[in-house]
mmCIF file with all atom_site columns, C-alpha atoms in Angstrom:
data_model
loop_
_atom_site.group_PDB
_atom_site.id
_atom_site.type_symbol
_atom_site.label_atom_id
_atom_site.label_alt_id
_atom_site.label_comp_id
_atom_site.label_asym_id
_atom_site.label_entity_id
_atom_site.label_seq_id
_atom_site.pdbx_PDB_ins_code
_atom_site.Cartn_x
_atom_site.Cartn_y
_atom_site.Cartn_z
_atom_site.occupancy
_atom_site.B_iso_or_equiv
_atom_site.pdbx_formal_charge
_atom_site.auth_seq_id
_atom_site.auth_comp_id
_atom_site.auth_asym_id
_atom_site.auth_atom_id
_atom_site.pdbx_PDB_model_num
ATOM 1   C CA . MET A 1 1   ? 143.382 136.624 35.395 1.00 62.00 ? 255 MET A CA 1
ATOM 2   C CA . LYS A 1 2   ? 144.451 136.121 39.004 1.00 69.00 ? 256 LYS A CA 1
ATOM 3   C CA . ARG A 1 3   ? 148.120 135.498 39.703 1.00 79.00 ? 257 ARG A CA 1
ATOM 4   C CA . HIS A 1 4   ? 148.430 132.757 42.272 1.00 94.00 ? 258 HIS A CA 1
ATOM 5   C CA . ARG A 1 5   ? 150.357 133.769 45.375 1.00 96.00 ? 259 ARG A CA 1
ATOM 6   C CA . ILE A 1 6   ? 152.905 131.310 46.753 1.00 98.00 ? 260 ILE A CA 1
ATOM 7   C CA . LEU A 1 7   ? 154.689 131.481 50.088 1.00 98.00 ? 261 LEU A CA 1
ATOM 8   C CA . LEU A 1 8   ? 158.037 129.703 49.803 1.00 98.00 ? 262 LEU A CA 1
ATOM 9   C CA . VAL A 1 9   ? 159.820 128.812 53.059 1.00 98.00 ? 263 VAL A CA 1
ATOM 10  C CA . ASP A 1 10  ? 163.346 127.413 53.342 1.00 98.00 ? 264 ASP A CA 1
ATOM 11  C CA . ASP A 1 11  ? 166.319 128.163 55.558 1.00 96.00 ? 265 ASP A CA 1
ATOM 12  C CA . ASP A 1 12  ? 168.745 127.302 52.736 1.00 96.00 ? 266 ASP A CA 1
ATOM 13  C CA . LEU A 1 13  ? 168.994 130.604 50.864 1.00 96.00 ? 267 LEU A CA 1
ATOM 14  C CA . LEU A 1 14  ? 170.329 129.015 47.655 1.00 97.00 ? 268 LEU A CA 1
ATOM 15  C CA . ILE A 1 15  ? 167.338 126.676 47.440 1.00 96.00 ? 269 ILE A CA 1
ATOM 16  C CA . LEU A 1 16  ? 164.970 129.498 48.377 1.00 97.00 ? 270 LEU A CA 1
ATOM 17  C CA . LYS A 1 17  ? 166.298 131.806 45.644 1.00 97.00 ? 271 LYS A CA 1
ATOM 18  C CA . ALA A 1 18  ? 166.428 129.088 42.969 1.00 98.00 ? 272 ALA A CA 1
ATOM 19  C CA . ILE A 1 19  ? 162.877 127.861 43.514 1.00 97.00 ? 273 ILE A CA 1
ATOM 20  C CA . ALA A 1 20  ? 161.545 131.425 43.865 1.00 98.00 ? 274 ALA A CA 1
ATOM 21  C CA . LEU A 1 21  ? 163.134 132.441 40.560 1.00 98.00 ? 275 LEU A CA 1
ATOM 22  C CA . SER A 1 22  ? 161.728 129.386 38.805 1.00 98.00 ? 276 SER A CA 1
ATOM 23  C CA . LEU A 1 23  ? 158.208 130.080 40.108 1.00 97.00 ? 277 LEU A CA 1
ATOM 24  C CA . LYS A 1 24  ? 158.393 133.791 39.266 1.00 97.00 ? 278 LYS A CA 1
ATOM 25  C CA . ASN A 1 25  ? 159.496 132.928 35.736 1.00 97.00 ? 279 ASN A CA 1
ATOM 26  C CA . ARG A 1 26  ? 156.314 130.858 35.439 1.00 96.00 ? 280 ARG A CA 1
ATOM 27  C CA . GLY A 1 27  ? 154.160 133.859 36.378 1.00 95.00 ? 281 GLY A CA 1
ATOM 28  C CA . TYR A 1 28  ? 153.496 133.257 40.062 1.00 97.00 ? 282 TYR A CA 1
ATOM 29  C CA . GLU A 1 29  ? 153.639 135.901 42.746 1.00 97.00 ? 283 GLU A CA 1
ATOM 30  C CA . VAL A 1 30  ? 156.217 134.560 45.206 1.00 98.00 ? 284 VAL A CA 1
ATOM 31  C CA . ILE A 1 31  ? 156.803 135.663 48.772 1.00 98.00 ? 285 ILE A CA 1
ATOM 32  C CA . THR A 1 32  ? 159.765 134.114 50.561 1.00 98.00 ? 286 THR A CA 1
ATOM 33  C CA . ALA A 1 33  ? 160.602 133.444 54.189 1.00 98.00 ? 287 ALA A CA 1
ATOM 34  C CA . SER A 1 34  ? 163.897 132.045 55.430 1.00 98.00 ? 288 SER A CA 1
ATOM 35  C CA . ASN A 1 35  ? 162.416 130.591 58.625 1.00 98.00 ? 289 ASN A CA 1
ATOM 36  C CA . GLY A 1 36  ? 159.167 129.266 60.012 1.00 97.00 ? 290 GLY A CA 1
ATOM 37  C CA . LYS A 1 37  ? 158.496 132.201 62.332 1.00 98.00 ? 291 LYS A CA 1
ATOM 38  C CA . ASP A 1 38  ? 158.589 134.715 59.468 1.00 98.00 ? 292 ASP A CA 1
ATOM 39  C CA . ALA A 1 39  ? 156.406 132.381 57.398 1.00 98.00 ? 293 ALA A CA 1
ATOM 40  C CA . ILE A 1 40  ? 153.758 132.309 60.121 1.00 97.00 ? 294 ILE A CA 1
ATOM 41  C CA . ASP A 1 41  ? 153.843 136.118 60.338 1.00 97.00 ? 295 ASP A CA 1
ATOM 42  C CA . ILE A 1 42  ? 153.263 136.307 56.567 1.00 97.00 ? 296 ILE A CA 1
ATOM 43  C CA . LEU A 1 43  ? 150.455 133.723 56.755 1.00 97.00 ? 297 LEU A CA 1
ATOM 44  C CA . THR A 1 44  ? 148.728 135.789 59.414 1.00 95.00 ? 298 THR A CA 1
ATOM 45  C CA . GLU A 1 45  ? 149.023 139.070 57.483 1.00 95.00 ? 299 GLU A CA 1
ATOM 46  C CA . ARG A 1 46  ? 147.937 137.931 54.015 1.00 92.00 ? 300 ARG A CA 1
ATOM 47  C CA . PRO A 1 47  ? 147.405 134.208 53.424 1.00 95.00 ? 301 PRO A CA 1
ATOM 48  C CA . PRO A 1 48  ? 148.717 132.846 50.109 1.00 97.00 ? 302 PRO A CA 1
ATOM 49  C CA . ASP A 1 49  ? 147.080 130.302 47.808 1.00 97.00 ? 303 ASP A CA 1
ATOM 50  C CA . LEU A 1 50  ? 149.913 127.828 48.284 1.00 98.00 ? 304 LEU A CA 1
ATOM 51  C CA . VAL A 1 51  ? 152.685 127.266 50.823 1.00 98.00 ? 305 VAL A CA 1
ATOM 52  C CA . ILE A 1 52  ? 155.794 125.307 49.891 1.00 98.00 ? 306 ILE A CA 1
ATOM 53  C CA . THR A 1 53  ? 157.820 124.760 53.045 1.00 98.00 ? 307 THR A CA 1
ATOM 54  C CA . ASP A 1 54  ? 160.947 122.980 54.065 1.00 97.00 ? 308 ASP A CA 1
ATOM 55  C CA . LEU A 1 55  ? 160.324 120.405 56.772 1.00 96.00 ? 309 LEU A CA 1
ATOM 56  C CA . VAL A 1 56  ? 163.466 120.750 58.878 1.00 93.00 ? 310 VAL A CA 1
ATOM 57  C CA . MET A 1 57  ? 164.301 124.284 59.992 1.00 95.00 ? 311 MET A CA 1
ATOM 58  C CA . GLU A 1 58  ? 165.736 125.567 63.242 1.00 94.00 ? 312 GLU A CA 1
ATOM 59  C CA . GLY A 1 59  ? 163.060 126.796 65.634 1.00 94.00 ? 313 GLY A CA 1
ATOM 60  C CA . THR A 1 60  ? 159.692 126.794 63.918 1.00 96.00 ? 314 THR A CA 1
ATOM 61  C CA . GLY A 1 61  ? 159.637 123.903 61.450 1.00 95.00 ? 315 GLY A CA 1
ATOM 62  C CA . GLY A 1 62  ? 157.579 122.992 58.420 1.00 97.00 ? 316 GLY A CA 1
ATOM 63  C CA . ILE A 1 63  ? 154.941 121.079 60.403 1.00 97.00 ? 317 ILE A CA 1
ATOM 64  C CA . ASP A 1 64  ? 154.327 124.223 62.479 1.00 97.00 ? 318 ASP A CA 1
ATOM 65  C CA . VAL A 1 65  ? 153.922 126.245 59.275 1.00 98.00 ? 319 VAL A CA 1
ATOM 66  C CA . LEU A 1 66  ? 151.528 123.591 57.922 1.00 98.00 ? 320 LEU A CA 1
ATOM 67  C CA . LYS A 1 67  ? 149.407 123.637 61.095 1.00 97.00 ? 321 LYS A CA 1
ATOM 68  C CA . LYS A 1 68  ? 149.153 127.446 61.094 1.00 97.00 ? 322 LYS A CA 1
ATOM 69  C CA . ALA A 1 69  ? 148.258 127.601 57.400 1.00 98.00 ? 323 ALA A CA 1
ATOM 70  C CA . LYS A 1 70  ? 145.439 125.082 57.831 1.00 97.00 ? 324 LYS A CA 1
ATOM 71  C CA . GLU A 1 71  ? 144.268 126.853 60.997 1.00 97.00 ? 325 GLU A CA 1
ATOM 72  C CA . ILE A 1 72  ? 144.015 130.161 59.111 1.00 96.00 ? 326 ILE A CA 1
ATOM 73  C CA . ASP A 1 73  ? 142.289 128.676 56.068 1.00 96.00 ? 327 ASP A CA 1
ATOM 74  C CA . ASN A 1 74  ? 141.845 124.959 55.449 1.00 95.00 ? 328 ASN A CA 1
ATOM 75  C CA . GLU A 1 75  ? 141.782 125.699 51.700 1.00 95.00 ? 329 GLU A CA 1
ATOM 76  C CA . ILE A 1 76  ? 145.413 126.893 51.625 1.00 97.00 ? 330 ILE A CA 1
ATOM 77  C CA . MET A 1 77  ? 147.377 124.187 49.868 1.00 97.00 ? 331 MET A CA 1
ATOM 78  C CA . VAL A 1 78  ? 150.599 123.144 51.610 1.00 98.00 ? 332 VAL A CA 1
ATOM 79  C CA . ILE A 1 79  ? 153.449 121.151 50.116 1.00 98.00 ? 333 ILE A CA 1
ATOM 80  C CA . ILE A 1 80  ? 156.228 119.894 52.389 1.00 96.00 ? 334 ILE A CA 1
ATOM 81  C CA . LEU A 1 81  ? 159.628 119.901 50.712 1.00 93.00 ? 335 LEU A CA 1
ATOM 82  C CA . THR A 1 82  ? 162.492 118.047 52.378 1.00 89.00 ? 336 THR A CA 1
ATOM 83  C CA . GLY A 1 83  ? 165.743 116.260 51.858 1.00 86.00 ? 337 GLY A CA 1
ATOM 84  C CA . TYR A 1 84  ? 165.350 114.578 55.249 1.00 81.00 ? 338 TYR A CA 1
ATOM 85  C CA . GLY A 1 85  ? 162.029 112.840 54.850 1.00 78.00 ? 339 GLY A CA 1
ATOM 86  C CA . ASP A 1 86  ? 161.104 109.644 56.606 1.00 85.00 ? 340 ASP A CA 1
ATOM 87  C CA . LEU A 1 87  ? 157.924 107.684 57.173 1.00 91.00 ? 341 LEU A CA 1
ATOM 88  C CA . THR A 1 88  ? 157.230 109.290 60.548 1.00 91.00 ? 342 THR A CA 1
ATOM 89  C CA . SER A 1 89  ? 157.413 112.856 59.234 1.00 91.00 ? 343 SER A CA 1
ATOM 90  C CA . ALA A 1 90  ? 155.378 111.919 56.149 1.00 91.00 ? 344 ALA A CA 1
ATOM 91  C CA . ILE A 1 91  ? 152.616 110.467 58.323 1.00 92.00 ? 345 ILE A CA 1
ATOM 92  C CA . GLU A 1 92  ? 152.679 113.536 60.575 1.00 93.00 ? 346 GLU A CA 1
ATOM 93  C CA . ALA A 1 93  ? 152.457 115.887 57.578 1.00 93.00 ? 347 ALA A CA 1
ATOM 94  C CA . LEU A 1 94  ? 149.525 113.980 56.119 1.00 92.00 ? 348 LEU A CA 1
ATOM 95  C CA . ARG A 1 95  ? 147.818 113.856 59.533 1.00 94.00 ? 349 ARG A CA 1
ATOM 96  C CA . TYR A 1 96  ? 147.819 117.656 59.530 1.00 94.00 ? 350 TYR A CA 1
ATOM 97  C CA . LYS A 1 97  ? 146.417 117.666 55.984 1.00 96.00 ? 351 LYS A CA 1
ATOM 98  C CA . ALA A 1 98  ? 149.488 118.478 53.888 1.00 96.00 ? 352 ALA A CA 1
ATOM 99  C CA . ASP A 1 99  ? 148.494 118.420 50.235 1.00 96.00 ? 353 ASP A CA 1
ATOM 100 C CA . ASP A 1 100 ? 151.774 116.814 49.201 1.00 94.00 ? 354 ASP A CA 1
ATOM 101 C CA . TYR A 1 101 ? 155.015 115.664 50.768 1.00 92.00 ? 355 TYR A CA 1
#
């Protein structure tokens, strides 16, 4: 049985570690990145099945990660995770084909 590979991206290390641990305990292979640039490097090297990314990060943000994931493979599922969501960012995320927000 294939273990699904998840790329988890968040610049808050406590959130990153907590979510990663929870997903690993459920049997997923989890790769983490603490910024959008590293996430895009990982996407380019070996695309995951799912990306869960924070929206607001310094430099390369979650929308940039979403765009790159869909550019690499439109079948990669992307979930935007944020504590700073608003209607404008939700519309933008859905415009670029986020699977959930």
